[in-house]
Amino acid sequence: MSIRYLSGGLAFCVRMLPPAGEIVACGFLPFSLSSEKKVEEKFLELFYTYDFLTYPYHQIYCYYYPESAVLVPTELVTAGQEGLWLFEGLDDVKPRPVGDVSVCYLSTPLPEETKSLVTRTDSTLVQLFRRTLLVVELIPASFPALVLRLEQSRGFLASELLVLLEGNQLTLLAHRRGEVFSYRQVSLHVPSDEKSLGEEVLFYLFAQWQHLGLDGAIDRVALGVPAPDFAMEVVREEQAYAHLKELLAPYVQTVEVFTYSPC
């Protein structure tokens, strides 16, 4: 079973064990950030609404959005000291005092296994997941799309910049031949119209593209959209991507929009 917070609410998916992996049940509980209810309250409401989620499962995954993250060689990650990689410096948009228990640090190995993504996130949700589900694996929200693209593009010689847009969260991951070499996460201002949203994404996309020295004639851009079964508010992202593709056309030869299962 997997549970994930999306821009429009909480999604869940129950699958058969591999190799079948067939979806047994999936659902969505609408939730807006403007709502007076906190995410924790909606999380508990999800279990009250779908009581079969309380059954024992072989594996349980909860996908979360990090406050910040950094790629680190796996061999250098020490359990209990992950926070050292996310130094609270002058550029930190949310500085925290040392020893602050309101946040926790997690480390998740990437599919190619030589690097890990070290993240900082709200400890309230982490404690809620672990208290409610007992045995649960916490995974960064970008991983389902990343795993899919790594599999689909393993034969490509070019680099690919993976773009994931959900609500006000923009994630940019660069990979080449199965290896991730760049990660960036941005909180957007979320303009009122899709055209402006696409243009804001373009700004960060091009900044990362130039920083990595990618070539528009060779390298690729992949724009990820959650499958409709798992989200109610994908139209806005799709329209923003459509405008983004038009803006990218003169500069990047290959731009692909793909659908992925977010949980």
PDB file of C-alpha atoms in Angstrom:
ATOM      1  CA  MET A   1       0.000   0.000   0.000  1.00  0.00           C
ATOM      2  CA  SER A   2       1.152   3.531  -0.704  1.00  0.00           C
ATOM      3  CA  ILE A   3      -0.158   6.946   0.365  1.00  0.00           C
ATOM      4  CA  ARG A   4       0.794  10.296  -1.074  1.00  0.00           C
ATOM      5  CA  TYR A   5      -0.076  13.956  -0.621  1.00  0.00           C
ATOM      6  CA  LEU A   6      -0.863  15.589  -3.982  1.00  0.00           C
ATOM      7  CA  SER A   7      -1.662  19.191  -4.850  1.00  0.00           C
ATOM      8  CA  GLY A   8      -5.391  18.491  -4.643  1.00  0.00           C
ATOM      9  CA  GLY A   9      -5.565  16.018  -1.790  1.00  0.00           C
ATOM     10  CA  LEU A  10      -4.417  12.638  -0.469  1.00  0.00           C
ATOM     11  CA  ALA A  11      -4.127   9.651  -2.808  1.00  0.00           C
ATOM     12  CA  PHE A  12      -3.689   5.979  -1.969  1.00  0.00           C
ATOM     13  CA  CYS A  13      -3.029   2.822  -3.948  1.00  0.00           C
ATOM     14  CA  VAL A  14      -3.173  -0.848  -2.953  1.00  0.00           C
ATOM     15  CA  ARG A  15      -1.338  -3.295  -5.228  1.00  0.00           C
ATOM     16  CA  MET A  16      -0.732  -7.021  -5.405  1.00  0.00           C
ATOM     17  CA  LEU A  17       2.772  -8.164  -4.537  1.00  0.00           C
ATOM     18  CA  PRO A  18       5.284  -8.471  -7.421  1.00  0.00           C
ATOM     19  CA  PRO A  19       5.583  -9.823 -10.003  1.00  0.00           C
ATOM     20  CA  ALA A  20       1.882  -9.175 -10.682  1.00  0.00           C
ATOM     21  CA  GLY A  21       1.789  -5.711  -9.132  1.00  0.00           C
ATOM     22  CA  GLU A  22      -1.821  -5.194 -10.205  1.00  0.00           C
ATOM     23  CA  ILE A  23      -3.787  -2.344  -8.628  1.00  0.00           C
ATOM     24  CA  VAL A  24      -6.435  -3.711  -6.263  1.00  0.00           C
ATOM     25  CA  ALA A  25      -7.829  -0.372  -5.098  1.00  0.00           C
ATOM     26  CA  CYS A  26      -7.019   3.297  -5.406  1.00  0.00           C
ATOM     27  CA  GLY A  27      -8.725   6.428  -4.192  1.00  0.00           C
ATOM     28  CA  PHE A  28      -8.449  10.137  -3.622  1.00  0.00           C
ATOM     29  CA  LEU A  29      -9.552  12.359  -0.749  1.00  0.00           C
ATOM     30  CA  PRO A  30      -9.832  16.007  -1.908  1.00  0.00           C
ATOM     31  CA  PHE A  31      -7.940  18.485   0.226  1.00  0.00           C
ATOM     32  CA  SER A  32      -6.972  22.111  -0.295  1.00  0.00           C
ATOM     33  CA  LEU A  33      -4.090  23.916   1.391  1.00  0.00           C
ATOM     34  CA  SER A  34      -6.528  26.749   2.055  1.00  0.00           C
ATOM     35  CA  SER A  35      -8.659  24.408   4.146  1.00  0.00           C
ATOM     36  CA  GLU A  36      -8.740  24.958   7.904  1.00  0.00           C
ATOM     37  CA  LYS A  37      -8.012  21.289   8.431  1.00  0.00           C
ATOM     38  CA  LYS A  38      -4.373  20.303   8.732  1.00  0.00           C
ATOM     39  CA  VAL A  39      -2.773  17.600   6.617  1.00  0.00           C
ATOM     40  CA  GLU A  40      -2.581  15.334   9.681  1.00  0.00           C
ATOM     41  CA  GLU A  41      -6.353  15.594  10.164  1.00  0.00           C
ATOM     42  CA  LYS A  42      -6.994  14.719   6.522  1.00  0.00           C
ATOM     43  CA  PHE A  43      -4.582  11.817   6.808  1.00  0.00           C
ATOM     44  CA  LEU A  44      -6.635  10.349   9.664  1.00  0.00           C
ATOM     45  CA  GLU A  45      -9.854  11.105   7.767  1.00  0.00           C
ATOM     46  CA  LEU A  46      -8.509   9.019   4.884  1.00  0.00           C
ATOM     47  CA  PHE A  47      -8.363   5.990   7.184  1.00  0.00           C
ATOM     48  CA  TYR A  48     -11.851   6.643   8.554  1.00  0.00           C
ATOM     49  CA  THR A  49     -13.221   6.913   5.002  1.00  0.00           C
ATOM     50  CA  TYR A  50     -11.480   3.770   3.695  1.00  0.00           C
ATOM     51  CA  ASP A  51     -11.327   1.376   6.639  1.00  0.00           C
ATOM     52  CA  PHE A  52      -9.498  -1.324   4.642  1.00  0.00           C
ATOM     53  CA  LEU A  53      -6.409   0.905   4.807  1.00  0.00           C
ATOM     54  CA  THR A  54      -6.068  -0.201   8.439  1.00  0.00           C
ATOM     55  CA  TYR A  55      -5.520  -3.836   7.375  1.00  0.00           C
ATOM     56  CA  PRO A  56      -2.000  -5.284   7.735  1.00  0.00           C
ATOM     57  CA  TYR A  57       0.022  -4.952   4.515  1.00  0.00           C
ATOM     58  CA  HIS A  58       3.261  -6.548   3.403  1.00  0.00           C
ATOM     59  CA  GLN A  59       4.756  -3.154   2.537  1.00  0.00           C
ATOM     60  CA  ILE A  60       3.579   0.405   3.228  1.00  0.00           C
ATOM     61  CA  TYR A  61       5.027   3.482   1.527  1.00  0.00           C
ATOM     62  CA  CYS A  62       4.305   7.121   2.300  1.00  0.00           C
ATOM     63  CA  TYR A  63       5.480   9.733  -0.198  1.00  0.00           C
ATOM     64  CA  TYR A  64       6.366  13.175   1.146  1.00  0.00           C
ATOM     65  CA  TYR A  65       7.626  16.563  -0.098  1.00  0.00           C
ATOM     66  CA  PRO A  66      10.984  17.537   1.430  1.00  0.00           C
ATOM     67  CA  GLU A  67      11.559  21.078   2.676  1.00  0.00           C
ATOM     68  CA  SER A  68      15.046  20.818   1.188  1.00  0.00           C
ATOM     69  CA  ALA A  69      17.246  18.069  -0.232  1.00  0.00           C
ATOM     70  CA  VAL A  70      20.734  17.324  -1.508  1.00  0.00           C
ATOM     71  CA  LEU A  71      22.390  14.481  -3.443  1.00  0.00           C
ATOM     72  CA  VAL A  72      25.103  12.713  -1.438  1.00  0.00           C
ATOM     73  CA  PRO A  73      27.290   9.662  -2.233  1.00  0.00           C
ATOM     74  CA  THR A  74      25.633   6.809  -0.338  1.00  0.00           C
ATOM     75  CA  GLU A  75      28.910   5.669   1.213  1.00  0.00           C
ATOM     76  CA  LEU A  76      29.271   9.057   2.923  1.00  0.00           C
ATOM     77  CA  VAL A  77      25.819   9.060   4.554  1.00  0.00           C
ATOM     78  CA  THR A  78      25.932   8.236   8.269  1.00  0.00           C
ATOM     79  CA  ALA A  79      22.720   7.264  10.049  1.00  0.00           C
ATOM     80  CA  GLY A  80      21.686   9.931  12.543  1.00  0.00           C
ATOM     81  CA  GLN A  81      23.947  12.568  10.993  1.00  0.00           C
ATOM     82  CA  GLU A  82      22.100  13.276   7.741  1.00  0.00           C
ATOM     83  CA  GLY A  83      21.372  16.838   8.862  1.00  0.00           C
ATOM     84  CA  LEU A  84      25.048  17.746   8.482  1.00  0.00           C
ATOM     85  CA  TRP A  85      24.571  17.673   4.704  1.00  0.00           C
ATOM     86  CA  LEU A  86      21.827  20.310   4.910  1.00  0.00           C
ATOM     87  CA  PHE A  87      23.742  23.109   6.576  1.00  0.00           C
ATOM     88  CA  GLU A  88      21.619  25.970   7.896  1.00  0.00           C
ATOM     89  CA  GLY A  89      23.530  28.669   6.042  1.00  0.00           C
ATOM     90  CA  LEU A  90      22.756  32.176   4.841  1.00  0.00           C
ATOM     91  CA  ASP A  91      21.064  30.860   1.713  1.00  0.00           C
ATOM     92  CA  ASP A  92      18.631  28.683   3.647  1.00  0.00           C
ATOM     93  CA  VAL A  93      15.118  30.016   3.083  1.00  0.00           C
ATOM     94  CA  LYS A  94      13.889  28.466   6.342  1.00  0.00           C
ATOM     95  CA  PRO A  95      16.717  28.676   8.882  1.00  0.00           C
ATOM     96  CA  ARG A  96      16.304  26.363  11.875  1.00  0.00           C
ATOM     97  CA  PRO A  97      18.056  26.360  15.234  1.00  0.00           C
ATOM     98  CA  VAL A  98      20.426  23.469  15.858  1.00  0.00           C
ATOM     99  CA  GLY A  99      18.624  20.576  17.522  1.00  0.00           C
ATOM    100  CA  ASP A 100      15.177  21.726  16.372  1.00  0.00           C
ATOM    101  CA  VAL A 101      12.839  18.735  16.875  1.00  0.00           C
ATOM    102  CA  SER A 102      10.184  20.135  14.516  1.00  0.00           C
ATOM    103  CA  VAL A 103      12.173  18.776  11.571  1.00  0.00           C
ATOM    104  CA  CYS A 104      13.777  15.449  10.829  1.00  0.00           C
ATOM    105  CA  TYR A 105      16.361  14.296   8.309  1.00  0.00           C
ATOM    106  CA  LEU A 106      15.938  11.245   6.111  1.00  0.00           C
ATOM    107  CA  SER A 107      18.113   9.471   3.562  1.00  0.00           C
ATOM    108  CA  THR A 108      16.775   7.493   0.591  1.00  0.00           C
ATOM    109  CA  PRO A 109      19.078   5.610  -1.829  1.00  0.00           C
ATOM    110  CA  LEU A 110      18.467   6.406  -5.493  1.00  0.00           C
ATOM    111  CA  PRO A 111      17.606   3.548  -7.878  1.00  0.00           C
ATOM    112  CA  GLU A 112      21.146   3.601  -9.306  1.00  0.00           C
ATOM    113  CA  GLU A 113      22.393   3.064  -5.716  1.00  0.00           C
ATOM    114  CA  THR A 114      25.614   5.106  -5.794  1.00  0.00           C
ATOM    115  CA  LYS A 115      23.898   8.226  -4.422  1.00  0.00           C
ATOM    116  CA  SER A 116      21.248   8.986  -1.825  1.00  0.00           C
ATOM    117  CA  LEU A 117      18.838  11.877  -1.494  1.00  0.00           C
ATOM    118  CA  VAL A 118      19.220  13.413   1.965  1.00  0.00           C
ATOM    119  CA  THR A 119      16.112  15.401   2.878  1.00  0.00           C
ATOM    120  CA  ARG A 120      14.727  17.629   5.601  1.00  0.00           C
ATOM    121  CA  THR A 121      11.009  17.446   6.333  1.00  0.00           C
ATOM    122  CA  ASP A 122       8.374  18.199   8.966  1.00  0.00           C
ATOM    123  CA  SER A 123       8.754  15.772  11.866  1.00  0.00           C
ATOM    124  CA  THR A 124       5.030  16.035  12.718  1.00  0.00           C
ATOM    125  CA  LEU A 125       4.011  14.145   9.573  1.00  0.00           C
ATOM    126  CA  VAL A 126       6.843  11.648   9.917  1.00  0.00           C
ATOM    127  CA  GLN A 127       5.821  10.847  13.491  1.00  0.00           C
ATOM    128  CA  LEU A 128       2.176  10.581  12.408  1.00  0.00           C
ATOM    129  CA  PHE A 129       3.049   8.108   9.635  1.00  0.00           C
ATOM    130  CA  ARG A 130       5.153   5.972  11.945  1.00  0.00           C
ATOM    131  CA  ARG A 131       2.671   6.095  14.820  1.00  0.00           C
ATOM    132  CA  THR A 132      -0.349   5.252  12.642  1.00  0.00           C
ATOM    133  CA  LEU A 133       1.211   2.732  10.262  1.00  0.00           C
ATOM    134  CA  LEU A 134       3.911   1.315  12.564  1.00  0.00           C
ATOM    135  CA  VAL A 135       6.048  -0.191   9.773  1.00  0.00           C
ATOM    136  CA  VAL A 136       6.313   2.327   6.949  1.00  0.00           C
ATOM    137  CA  GLU A 137       8.928   3.380   4.410  1.00  0.00           C
ATOM    138  CA  LEU A 138       9.087   7.131   3.765  1.00  0.00           C
ATOM    139  CA  ILE A 139      10.013   8.051   0.190  1.00  0.00           C
ATOM    140  CA  PRO A 140      10.472  11.473  -1.478  1.00  0.00           C
ATOM    141  CA  ALA A 141       7.510  12.343  -3.713  1.00  0.00           C
ATOM    142  CA  SER A 142       9.633  12.585  -6.872  1.00  0.00           C
ATOM    143  CA  PHE A 143      10.759   8.938  -6.778  1.00  0.00           C
ATOM    144  CA  PRO A 144       7.881   7.201  -8.668  1.00  0.00           C
ATOM    145  CA  ALA A 145       8.354   9.448 -11.706  1.00  0.00           C
ATOM    146  CA  LEU A 146      12.139   9.239 -11.436  1.00  0.00           C
ATOM    147  CA  VAL A 147      12.167   5.429 -11.312  1.00  0.00           C
ATOM    148  CA  LEU A 148       9.892   5.283 -14.360  1.00  0.00           C
ATOM    149  CA  ARG A 149      12.058   7.681 -16.393  1.00  0.00           C
ATOM    150  CA  LEU A 150      15.274   5.901 -15.437  1.00  0.00           C
ATOM    151  CA  GLU A 151      13.793   2.678 -16.802  1.00  0.00           C
ATOM    152  CA  GLN A 152      12.401   4.283 -19.952  1.00  0.00           C
ATOM    153  CA  SER A 153      15.529   6.264 -20.826  1.00  0.00           C
ATOM    154  CA  ARG A 154      18.261   3.812 -19.861  1.00  0.00           C
ATOM    155  CA  GLY A 155      19.167   3.330 -23.522  1.00  0.00           C
ATOM    156  CA  PHE A 156      19.435   7.067 -24.256  1.00  0.00           C
ATOM    157  CA  LEU A 157      22.930   8.485 -24.716  1.00  0.00           C
ATOM    158  CA  ALA A 158      21.745  12.026 -24.009  1.00  0.00           C
ATOM    159  CA  SER A 159      21.023  13.649 -20.657  1.00  0.00           C
ATOM    160  CA  GLU A 160      17.439  14.292 -19.605  1.00  0.00           C
ATOM    161  CA  LEU A 161      16.044  17.009 -17.345  1.00  0.00           C
ATOM    162  CA  LEU A 162      12.991  15.630 -15.555  1.00  0.00           C
ATOM    163  CA  VAL A 163      10.406  18.277 -14.602  1.00  0.00           C
ATOM    164  CA  LEU A 164       7.747  17.513 -11.970  1.00  0.00           C
ATOM    165  CA  LEU A 165       5.110  20.125 -11.164  1.00  0.00           C
ATOM    166  CA  GLU A 166       2.514  19.595  -8.440  1.00  0.00           C
ATOM    167  CA  GLY A 167       0.769  22.566  -6.874  1.00  0.00           C
ATOM    168  CA  ASN A 168       3.487  25.010  -5.856  1.00  0.00           C
ATOM    169  CA  GLN A 169       6.248  22.385  -5.843  1.00  0.00           C
ATOM    170  CA  LEU A 170       8.664  22.189  -8.784  1.00  0.00           C
ATOM    171  CA  THR A 171      11.288  19.439  -8.846  1.00  0.00           C
ATOM    172  CA  LEU A 172      14.075  19.273 -11.436  1.00  0.00           C
ATOM    173  CA  LEU A 173      16.145  16.083 -11.711  1.00  0.00           C
ATOM    174  CA  ALA A 174      18.866  15.538 -14.297  1.00  0.00           C
ATOM    175  CA  HIS A 175      19.996  12.040 -15.221  1.00  0.00           C
ATOM    176  CA  ARG A 176      22.040  10.287 -17.878  1.00  0.00           C
ATOM    177  CA  ARG A 177      22.102   6.567 -18.704  1.00  0.00           C
ATOM    178  CA  GLY A 178      20.498   5.552 -15.419  1.00  0.00           C
ATOM    179  CA  GLU A 179      22.495   7.866 -13.150  1.00  0.00           C
ATOM    180  CA  VAL A 180      21.077  10.964 -11.436  1.00  0.00           C
ATOM    181  CA  PHE A 181      23.576  13.825 -11.325  1.00  0.00           C
ATOM    182  CA  SER A 182      21.496  16.843 -10.283  1.00  0.00           C
ATOM    183  CA  TYR A 183      18.504  17.598  -8.044  1.00  0.00           C
ATOM    184  CA  ARG A 184      16.777  20.908  -7.421  1.00  0.00           C
ATOM    185  CA  GLN A 185      13.512  21.718  -5.657  1.00  0.00           C
ATOM    186  CA  VAL A 186      11.722  25.072  -5.897  1.00  0.00           C
ATOM    187  CA  SER A 187       8.588  26.515  -4.272  1.00  0.00           C
ATOM    188  CA  LEU A 188       6.713  28.516  -6.913  1.00  0.00           C
ATOM    189  CA  HIS A 189       4.578  31.609  -6.459  1.00  0.00           C
ATOM    190  CA  VAL A 190       1.748  29.770  -8.282  1.00  0.00           C
ATOM    191  CA  PRO A 191       0.359  32.441 -10.643  1.00  0.00           C
ATOM    192  CA  SER A 192      -3.390  32.556 -11.177  1.00  0.00           C
ATOM    193  CA  ASP A 193      -3.265  31.454 -14.828  1.00  0.00           C
ATOM    194  CA  GLU A 194      -1.643  28.463 -16.519  1.00  0.00           C
ATOM    195  CA  LYS A 195       0.319  30.590 -18.996  1.00  0.00           C
ATOM    196  CA  SER A 196       2.122  32.485 -16.239  1.00  0.00           C
ATOM    197  CA  LEU A 197       2.727  29.216 -14.394  1.00  0.00           C
ATOM    198  CA  GLY A 198       4.384  27.735 -17.467  1.00  0.00           C
ATOM    199  CA  GLU A 199       6.580  30.820 -17.805  1.00  0.00           C
ATOM    200  CA  GLU A 200       7.680  30.615 -14.164  1.00  0.00           C
ATOM    201  CA  VAL A 201       8.609  26.960 -14.630  1.00  0.00           C
ATOM    202  CA  LEU A 202      10.539  27.956 -17.767  1.00  0.00           C
ATOM    203  CA  PHE A 203      12.632  30.417 -15.752  1.00  0.00           C
ATOM    204  CA  TYR A 204      13.856  27.758 -13.315  1.00  0.00           C
ATOM    205  CA  LEU A 205      14.143  25.113 -16.026  1.00  0.00           C
ATOM    206  CA  PHE A 206      16.428  27.270 -18.177  1.00  0.00           C
ATOM    207  CA  ALA A 207      18.499  28.332 -15.174  1.00  0.00           C
ATOM    208  CA  GLN A 208      19.145  24.676 -14.329  1.00  0.00           C
ATOM    209  CA  TRP A 209      19.643  23.775 -18.004  1.00  0.00           C
ATOM    210  CA  GLN A 210      22.366  26.383 -18.432  1.00  0.00           C
ATOM    211  CA  HIS A 211      23.940  25.577 -15.067  1.00  0.00           C
ATOM    212  CA  LEU A 212      24.349  21.938 -16.148  1.00  0.00           C
ATOM    213  CA  GLY A 213      25.586  22.885 -19.615  1.00  0.00           C
ATOM    214  CA  LEU A 214      22.951  20.835 -21.445  1.00  0.00           C
ATOM    215  CA  ASP A 215      22.613  20.961 -25.239  1.00  0.00           C
ATOM    216  CA  GLY A 216      19.189  21.664 -26.782  1.00  0.00           C
ATOM    217  CA  ALA A 217      20.066  19.732 -29.946  1.00  0.00           C
ATOM    218  CA  ILE A 218      21.035  16.572 -28.054  1.00  0.00           C
ATOM    219  CA  ASP A 219      19.627  16.526 -24.529  1.00  0.00           C
ATOM    220  CA  ARG A 220      15.980  16.094 -23.577  1.00  0.00           C
ATOM    221  CA  VAL A 221      13.256  17.488 -21.323  1.00  0.00           C
ATOM    222  CA  ALA A 222      10.591  15.219 -19.777  1.00  0.00           C
ATOM    223  CA  LEU A 223       7.482  16.769 -18.182  1.00  0.00           C
ATOM    224  CA  GLY A 224       5.716  14.483 -15.699  1.00  0.00           C
ATOM    225  CA  VAL A 225       1.950  14.497 -15.052  1.00  0.00           C
ATOM    226  CA  PRO A 226       0.268  12.333 -12.343  1.00  0.00           C
ATOM    227  CA  ALA A 227      -2.192   9.775 -13.722  1.00  0.00           C
ATOM    228  CA  PRO A 228      -5.822  11.064 -13.629  1.00  0.00           C
ATOM    229  CA  ASP A 229      -6.869   8.161 -11.381  1.00  0.00           C
ATOM    230  CA  PHE A 230      -4.708   9.544  -8.580  1.00  0.00           C
ATOM    231  CA  ALA A 231      -5.345  13.288  -8.803  1.00  0.00           C
ATOM    232  CA  MET A 232      -8.216  15.663  -9.443  1.00  0.00           C
ATOM    233  CA  GLU A 233      -6.280  18.781 -10.398  1.00  0.00           C
ATOM    234  CA  VAL A 234      -4.001  17.808 -13.285  1.00  0.00           C
ATOM    235  CA  VAL A 235      -5.648  20.033 -15.913  1.00  0.00           C
ATOM    236  CA  ARG A 236      -3.786  23.112 -14.683  1.00  0.00           C
ATOM    237  CA  GLU A 237      -0.425  21.337 -14.864  1.00  0.00           C
ATOM    238  CA  GLU A 238      -1.221  19.941 -18.323  1.00  0.00           C
ATOM    239  CA  GLN A 239      -2.137  23.390 -19.659  1.00  0.00           C
ATOM    240  CA  ALA A 240       0.992  24.914 -18.123  1.00  0.00           C
ATOM    241  CA  TYR A 241       3.072  22.174 -19.760  1.00  0.00           C
ATOM    242  CA  ALA A 242       1.411  22.801 -23.136  1.00  0.00           C
ATOM    243  CA  HIS A 243       2.476  26.453 -22.984  1.00  0.00           C
ATOM    244  CA  LEU A 244       5.906  25.441 -21.699  1.00  0.00           C
ATOM    245  CA  LYS A 245       6.417  23.108 -24.678  1.00  0.00           C
ATOM    246  CA  GLU A 246       5.687  25.986 -27.057  1.00  0.00           C
ATOM    247  CA  LEU A 247       8.235  28.179 -25.289  1.00  0.00           C
ATOM    248  CA  LEU A 248      10.861  25.423 -25.315  1.00  0.00           C
ATOM    249  CA  ALA A 249      10.364  24.446 -28.970  1.00  0.00           C
ATOM    250  CA  PRO A 250      12.937  26.893 -30.458  1.00  0.00           C
ATOM    251  CA  TYR A 251      15.623  25.828 -27.960  1.00  0.00           C
ATOM    252  CA  VAL A 252      15.122  22.150 -27.046  1.00  0.00           C
ATOM    253  CA  GLN A 253      14.564  19.625 -29.812  1.00  0.00           C
ATOM    254  CA  THR A 254      13.023  16.838 -27.712  1.00  0.00           C
ATOM    255  CA  VAL A 255      10.362  17.677 -25.101  1.00  0.00           C
ATOM    256  CA  GLU A 256       8.129  14.836 -23.891  1.00  0.00           C
ATOM    257  CA  VAL A 257       5.070  14.867 -21.627  1.00  0.00           C
ATOM    258  CA  PHE A 258       4.561  11.548 -19.828  1.00  0.00           C
ATOM    259  CA  THR A 259       2.080  10.176 -17.293  1.00  0.00           C
ATOM    260  CA  TYR A 260       3.167   8.344 -14.155  1.00  0.00           C
ATOM    261  CA  SER A 261       1.514   6.654 -11.199  1.00  0.00           C
ATOM    262  CA  PRO A 262       2.399   8.868  -8.214  1.00  0.00           C
ATOM    263  CA  CYS A 263       1.962   6.112  -5.641  1.00  0.00           C
TER     264      CYS A 263
END
